[in-house]
Amino acid sequence: MSKKSGESGASEEQAEVVGLPEEVAAIRKEIRAFFNTKDGRGKSIGSCKHGVYAFFDYDGEPIYVGQTEEKLSGRVGRHLTNQRTDAVAMNVLDPFEVAHVEVWPLDSLVDGLSHEEKKKILNGAEYTVFQKVLKESAIGAVLNEKEVPPCPKIQLPVSFKHRIIPQDIYDQRKHPDIRIA
């Protein structure tokens, strides 16, 4: 059943993108809104250059943990818009299985540090998040394409978590039989 533009939360402008399904436009709108969230310093979390992110499925299970030095919104956006990333290319990450995103912006921890020091913090944060979500997983697994190398854990900053699937789409997709059909 086809929906009219706007029913799934997509703007008419987004729905007019040639070939972009309305559901995809609505999900992208949620992702943009999430990354416009302000952190404690008044900075949008998506503009943070350094950070760690985790994707969760409709059951709240962790799917993937990663890090970025480019910009949270850019890196996460490429994963979720099915643009080429290692995780998508290796069939580890199916963007349509991602229901929630959690991010840990790290700019405040790495400002003024050398590249090597920044990388140590990023690696420590990624390992800490990976261990955290692994421990919280009901099935004891995270589907990363490669093992997150062990390194010293760090105290994580405040995280931001958001369901990126609009309610009407979530209601349609939440049952596993629908998602695998």
mmCIF file with all atom_site columns, C-alpha atoms in Angstrom, residues 40-152:
data_model
loop_
_atom_site.group_PDB
_atom_site.id
_atom_site.type_symbol
_atom_site.label_atom_id
_atom_site.label_alt_id
_atom_site.label_comp_id
_atom_site.label_asym_id
_atom_site.label_entity_id
_atom_site.label_seq_id
_atom_site.pdbx_PDB_ins_code
_atom_site.Cartn_x
_atom_site.Cartn_y
_atom_site.Cartn_z
_atom_site.occupancy
_atom_site.B_iso_or_equiv
_atom_site.pdbx_formal_charge
_atom_site.auth_seq_id
_atom_site.auth_comp_id
_atom_site.auth_asym_id
_atom_site.auth_atom_id
_atom_site.pdbx_PDB_model_num
ATOM 1   C CA . GLY A 1 40  ? 26.586 19.625  26.847 1.00 0.00 ? 40  GLY A CA 1
ATOM 2   C CA . ARG A 1 41  ? 28.752 22.201  25.082 1.00 0.00 ? 41  ARG A CA 1
ATOM 3   C CA . GLY A 1 42  ? 25.989 23.200  22.655 1.00 0.00 ? 42  GLY A CA 1
ATOM 4   C CA . LYS A 1 43  ? 27.652 21.448  19.714 1.00 0.00 ? 43  LYS A CA 1
ATOM 5   C CA . SER A 1 44  ? 25.619 19.157  17.467 1.00 0.00 ? 44  SER A CA 1
ATOM 6   C CA . ILE A 1 45  ? 26.703 15.574  18.091 1.00 0.00 ? 45  ILE A CA 1
ATOM 7   C CA . GLY A 1 46  ? 26.883 14.855  14.373 1.00 0.00 ? 46  GLY A CA 1
ATOM 8   C CA . SER A 1 47  ? 29.535 17.530  13.885 1.00 0.00 ? 47  SER A CA 1
ATOM 9   C CA . CYS A 1 48  ? 31.887 15.879  16.381 1.00 0.00 ? 48  CYS A CA 1
ATOM 10  C CA . LYS A 1 49  ? 34.920 14.710  14.462 1.00 0.00 ? 49  LYS A CA 1
ATOM 11  C CA . HIS A 1 50  ? 35.961 11.962  16.887 1.00 0.00 ? 50  HIS A CA 1
ATOM 12  C CA . GLY A 1 51  ? 33.651 9.387   18.334 1.00 0.00 ? 51  GLY A CA 1
ATOM 13  C CA . VAL A 1 52  ? 32.483 5.834   18.778 1.00 0.00 ? 52  VAL A CA 1
ATOM 14  C CA . TYR A 1 53  ? 29.120 4.518   17.632 1.00 0.00 ? 53  TYR A CA 1
ATOM 15  C CA . ALA A 1 54  ? 27.034 1.398   18.088 1.00 0.00 ? 54  ALA A CA 1
ATOM 16  C CA . PHE A 1 55  ? 24.115 0.077   16.079 1.00 0.00 ? 55  PHE A CA 1
ATOM 17  C CA . PHE A 1 56  ? 21.317 -1.965  17.632 1.00 0.00 ? 56  PHE A CA 1
ATOM 18  C CA . ASP A 1 57  ? 18.614 -4.056  15.992 1.00 0.00 ? 57  ASP A CA 1
ATOM 19  C CA . TYR A 1 58  ? 14.871 -4.062  16.652 1.00 0.00 ? 58  TYR A CA 1
ATOM 20  C CA . ASP A 1 59  ? 15.379 -6.373  19.642 1.00 0.00 ? 59  ASP A CA 1
ATOM 21  C CA . GLY A 1 60  ? 17.941 -4.028  21.205 1.00 0.00 ? 60  GLY A CA 1
ATOM 22  C CA . GLU A 1 61  ? 20.804 -6.375  20.348 1.00 0.00 ? 61  GLU A CA 1
ATOM 23  C CA . PRO A 1 62  ? 24.111 -4.784  19.345 1.00 0.00 ? 62  PRO A CA 1
ATOM 24  C CA . ILE A 1 63  ? 24.965 -5.264  15.685 1.00 0.00 ? 63  ILE A CA 1
ATOM 25  C CA . TYR A 1 64  ? 28.112 -3.228  15.181 1.00 0.00 ? 64  TYR A CA 1
ATOM 26  C CA . VAL A 1 65  ? 30.566 -0.961  17.024 1.00 0.00 ? 65  VAL A CA 1
ATOM 27  C CA . GLY A 1 66  ? 32.894 1.425   15.222 1.00 0.00 ? 66  GLY A CA 1
ATOM 28  C CA . GLN A 1 67  ? 34.935 4.583   15.576 1.00 0.00 ? 67  GLN A CA 1
ATOM 29  C CA . THR A 1 68  ? 35.570 7.646   13.465 1.00 0.00 ? 68  THR A CA 1
ATOM 30  C CA . GLU A 1 69  ? 38.053 10.461  13.082 1.00 0.00 ? 69  GLU A CA 1
ATOM 31  C CA . GLU A 1 70  ? 36.143 12.146  10.284 1.00 0.00 ? 70  GLU A CA 1
ATOM 32  C CA . LYS A 1 71  ? 32.734 13.163  11.697 1.00 0.00 ? 71  LYS A CA 1
ATOM 33  C CA . LEU A 1 72  ? 30.099 11.094  13.454 1.00 0.00 ? 72  LEU A CA 1
ATOM 34  C CA . SER A 1 73  ? 27.278 12.036  11.096 1.00 0.00 ? 73  SER A CA 1
ATOM 35  C CA . GLY A 1 74  ? 29.346 11.301  7.993  1.00 0.00 ? 74  GLY A CA 1
ATOM 36  C CA . ARG A 1 75  ? 30.674 7.932   9.067  1.00 0.00 ? 75  ARG A CA 1
ATOM 37  C CA . VAL A 1 76  ? 27.431 6.657   10.568 1.00 0.00 ? 76  VAL A CA 1
ATOM 38  C CA . GLY A 1 77  ? 25.474 8.082   7.644  1.00 0.00 ? 77  GLY A CA 1
ATOM 39  C CA . ARG A 1 78  ? 27.545 6.111   5.126  1.00 0.00 ? 78  ARG A CA 1
ATOM 40  C CA . HIS A 1 79  ? 26.875 2.903   7.037  1.00 0.00 ? 79  HIS A CA 1
ATOM 41  C CA . LEU A 1 80  ? 23.155 3.561   7.225  1.00 0.00 ? 80  LEU A CA 1
ATOM 42  C CA . THR A 1 81  ? 22.634 4.776   3.666  1.00 0.00 ? 81  THR A CA 1
ATOM 43  C CA . ASN A 1 82  ? 24.263 1.609   2.325  1.00 0.00 ? 82  ASN A CA 1
ATOM 44  C CA . GLN A 1 83  ? 27.186 3.479   0.831  1.00 0.00 ? 83  GLN A CA 1
ATOM 45  C CA . ARG A 1 84  ? 30.364 1.445   0.651  1.00 0.00 ? 84  ARG A CA 1
ATOM 46  C CA . THR A 1 85  ? 31.812 0.642   4.048  1.00 0.00 ? 85  THR A CA 1
ATOM 47  C CA . ASP A 1 86  ? 33.702 -2.480  5.093  1.00 0.00 ? 86  ASP A CA 1
ATOM 48  C CA . ALA A 1 87  ? 30.812 -3.632  7.276  1.00 0.00 ? 87  ALA A CA 1
ATOM 49  C CA . VAL A 1 88  ? 28.228 -3.267  4.509  1.00 0.00 ? 88  VAL A CA 1
ATOM 50  C CA . ALA A 1 89  ? 30.526 -4.710  1.812  1.00 0.00 ? 89  ALA A CA 1
ATOM 51  C CA . MET A 1 90  ? 31.300 -7.777  3.928  1.00 0.00 ? 90  MET A CA 1
ATOM 52  C CA . ASN A 1 91  ? 27.578 -8.337  4.577  1.00 0.00 ? 91  ASN A CA 1
ATOM 53  C CA . VAL A 1 92  ? 28.114 -7.868  8.309  1.00 0.00 ? 92  VAL A CA 1
ATOM 54  C CA . LEU A 1 93  ? 25.808 -4.875  8.518  1.00 0.00 ? 93  LEU A CA 1
ATOM 55  C CA . ASP A 1 94  ? 22.383 -4.685  6.929  1.00 0.00 ? 94  ASP A CA 1
ATOM 56  C CA . PRO A 1 95  ? 21.322 -1.044  7.295  1.00 0.00 ? 95  PRO A CA 1
ATOM 57  C CA . PHE A 1 96  ? 17.648 -2.064  7.323  1.00 0.00 ? 96  PHE A CA 1
ATOM 58  C CA . GLU A 1 97  ? 18.214 -4.059  10.524 1.00 0.00 ? 97  GLU A CA 1
ATOM 59  C CA . VAL A 1 98  ? 19.457 -0.986  12.422 1.00 0.00 ? 98  VAL A CA 1
ATOM 60  C CA . ALA A 1 99  ? 16.727 0.456   14.623 1.00 0.00 ? 99  ALA A CA 1
ATOM 61  C CA . HIS A 1 100 ? 18.775 2.390   17.198 1.00 0.00 ? 100 HIS A CA 1
ATOM 62  C CA . VAL A 1 101 ? 22.064 4.268   17.107 1.00 0.00 ? 101 VAL A CA 1
ATOM 63  C CA . GLU A 1 102 ? 24.144 5.223   20.135 1.00 0.00 ? 102 GLU A CA 1
ATOM 64  C CA . VAL A 1 103 ? 27.114 7.575   19.874 1.00 0.00 ? 103 VAL A CA 1
ATOM 65  C CA . TRP A 1 104 ? 29.852 8.686   22.238 1.00 0.00 ? 104 TRP A CA 1
ATOM 66  C CA . PRO A 1 105 ? 31.267 12.019  20.991 1.00 0.00 ? 105 PRO A CA 1
ATOM 67  C CA . LEU A 1 106 ? 34.931 12.239  21.984 1.00 0.00 ? 106 LEU A CA 1
ATOM 68  C CA . ASP A 1 107 ? 36.062 15.672  20.765 1.00 0.00 ? 107 ASP A CA 1
ATOM 69  C CA . SER A 1 108 ? 36.225 17.041  24.320 1.00 0.00 ? 108 SER A CA 1
ATOM 70  C CA . LEU A 1 109 ? 38.581 14.194  25.300 1.00 0.00 ? 109 LEU A CA 1
ATOM 71  C CA . VAL A 1 110 ? 40.948 14.505  22.345 1.00 0.00 ? 110 VAL A CA 1
ATOM 72  C CA . ASP A 1 111 ? 41.107 18.253  21.643 1.00 0.00 ? 111 ASP A CA 1
ATOM 73  C CA . GLY A 1 112 ? 44.740 19.371  21.571 1.00 0.00 ? 112 GLY A CA 1
ATOM 74  C CA . LEU A 1 113 ? 46.214 15.849  21.574 1.00 0.00 ? 113 LEU A CA 1
ATOM 75  C CA . SER A 1 114 ? 48.616 14.399  19.013 1.00 0.00 ? 114 SER A CA 1
ATOM 76  C CA . HIS A 1 115 ? 47.246 12.010  16.397 1.00 0.00 ? 115 HIS A CA 1
ATOM 77  C CA . GLU A 1 116 ? 48.812 9.075   18.245 1.00 0.00 ? 116 GLU A CA 1
ATOM 78  C CA . GLU A 1 117 ? 47.237 10.105  21.569 1.00 0.00 ? 117 GLU A CA 1
ATOM 79  C CA . LYS A 1 118 ? 43.853 10.612  19.880 1.00 0.00 ? 118 LYS A CA 1
ATOM 80  C CA . LYS A 1 119 ? 44.076 7.150   18.331 1.00 0.00 ? 119 LYS A CA 1
ATOM 81  C CA . LYS A 1 120 ? 44.790 5.594   21.748 1.00 0.00 ? 120 LYS A CA 1
ATOM 82  C CA . ILE A 1 121 ? 41.661 7.227   23.171 1.00 0.00 ? 121 ILE A CA 1
ATOM 83  C CA . LEU A 1 122 ? 39.553 6.229   20.151 1.00 0.00 ? 122 LEU A CA 1
ATOM 84  C CA . ASN A 1 123 ? 40.789 2.633   20.361 1.00 0.00 ? 123 ASN A CA 1
ATOM 85  C CA . GLY A 1 124 ? 40.184 2.554   24.121 1.00 0.00 ? 124 GLY A CA 1
ATOM 86  C CA . ALA A 1 125 ? 36.691 3.991   23.697 1.00 0.00 ? 125 ALA A CA 1
ATOM 87  C CA . GLU A 1 126 ? 35.807 1.550   20.916 1.00 0.00 ? 126 GLU A CA 1
ATOM 88  C CA . TYR A 1 127 ? 37.047 -1.399  22.987 1.00 0.00 ? 127 TYR A CA 1
ATOM 89  C CA . THR A 1 128 ? 35.186 -0.134  26.070 1.00 0.00 ? 128 THR A CA 1
ATOM 90  C CA . VAL A 1 129 ? 31.927 0.268   24.113 1.00 0.00 ? 129 VAL A CA 1
ATOM 91  C CA . PHE A 1 130 ? 32.395 -3.109  22.424 1.00 0.00 ? 130 PHE A CA 1
ATOM 92  C CA . GLN A 1 131 ? 32.862 -4.836  25.793 1.00 0.00 ? 131 GLN A CA 1
ATOM 93  C CA . LYS A 1 132 ? 29.914 -2.917  27.279 1.00 0.00 ? 132 LYS A CA 1
ATOM 94  C CA . VAL A 1 133 ? 27.442 -3.884  24.555 1.00 0.00 ? 133 VAL A CA 1
ATOM 95  C CA . LEU A 1 134 ? 28.780 -7.431  24.412 1.00 0.00 ? 134 LEU A CA 1
ATOM 96  C CA . LYS A 1 135 ? 28.149 -7.828  28.138 1.00 0.00 ? 135 LYS A CA 1
ATOM 97  C CA . GLU A 1 136 ? 24.636 -6.356  27.799 1.00 0.00 ? 136 GLU A CA 1
ATOM 98  C CA . SER A 1 137 ? 23.752 -8.560  24.802 1.00 0.00 ? 137 SER A CA 1
ATOM 99  C CA . ALA A 1 138 ? 21.231 -11.324 25.478 1.00 0.00 ? 138 ALA A CA 1
ATOM 100 C CA . ILE A 1 139 ? 22.994 -13.527 22.928 1.00 0.00 ? 139 ILE A CA 1
ATOM 101 C CA . GLY A 1 140 ? 26.559 -12.528 23.851 1.00 0.00 ? 140 GLY A CA 1
ATOM 102 C CA . ALA A 1 141 ? 27.539 -11.355 20.377 1.00 0.00 ? 141 ALA A CA 1
ATOM 103 C CA . VAL A 1 142 ? 28.308 -8.297  18.280 1.00 0.00 ? 142 VAL A CA 1
ATOM 104 C CA . LEU A 1 143 ? 28.576 -8.795  14.533 1.00 0.00 ? 143 LEU A CA 1
ATOM 105 C CA . ASN A 1 144 ? 31.628 -6.647  13.750 1.00 0.00 ? 144 ASN A CA 1
ATOM 106 C CA . GLU A 1 145 ? 33.516 -7.738  10.646 1.00 0.00 ? 145 GLU A CA 1
ATOM 107 C CA . LYS A 1 146 ? 36.720 -8.022  12.670 1.00 0.00 ? 146 LYS A CA 1
ATOM 108 C CA . GLU A 1 147 ? 37.647 -8.364  16.311 1.00 0.00 ? 147 GLU A CA 1
ATOM 109 C CA . VAL A 1 148 ? 38.045 -5.092  18.218 1.00 0.00 ? 148 VAL A CA 1
ATOM 110 C CA . PRO A 1 149 ? 41.620 -5.379  19.525 1.00 0.00 ? 149 PRO A CA 1
ATOM 111 C CA . PRO A 1 150 ? 41.940 -5.430  23.316 1.00 0.00 ? 150 PRO A CA 1
ATOM 112 C CA . CYS A 1 151 ? 43.409 -2.284  24.823 1.00 0.00 ? 151 CYS A CA 1
ATOM 113 C CA . PRO A 1 152 ? 43.018 -0.320  28.053 1.00 0.00 ? 152 PRO A CA 1
#
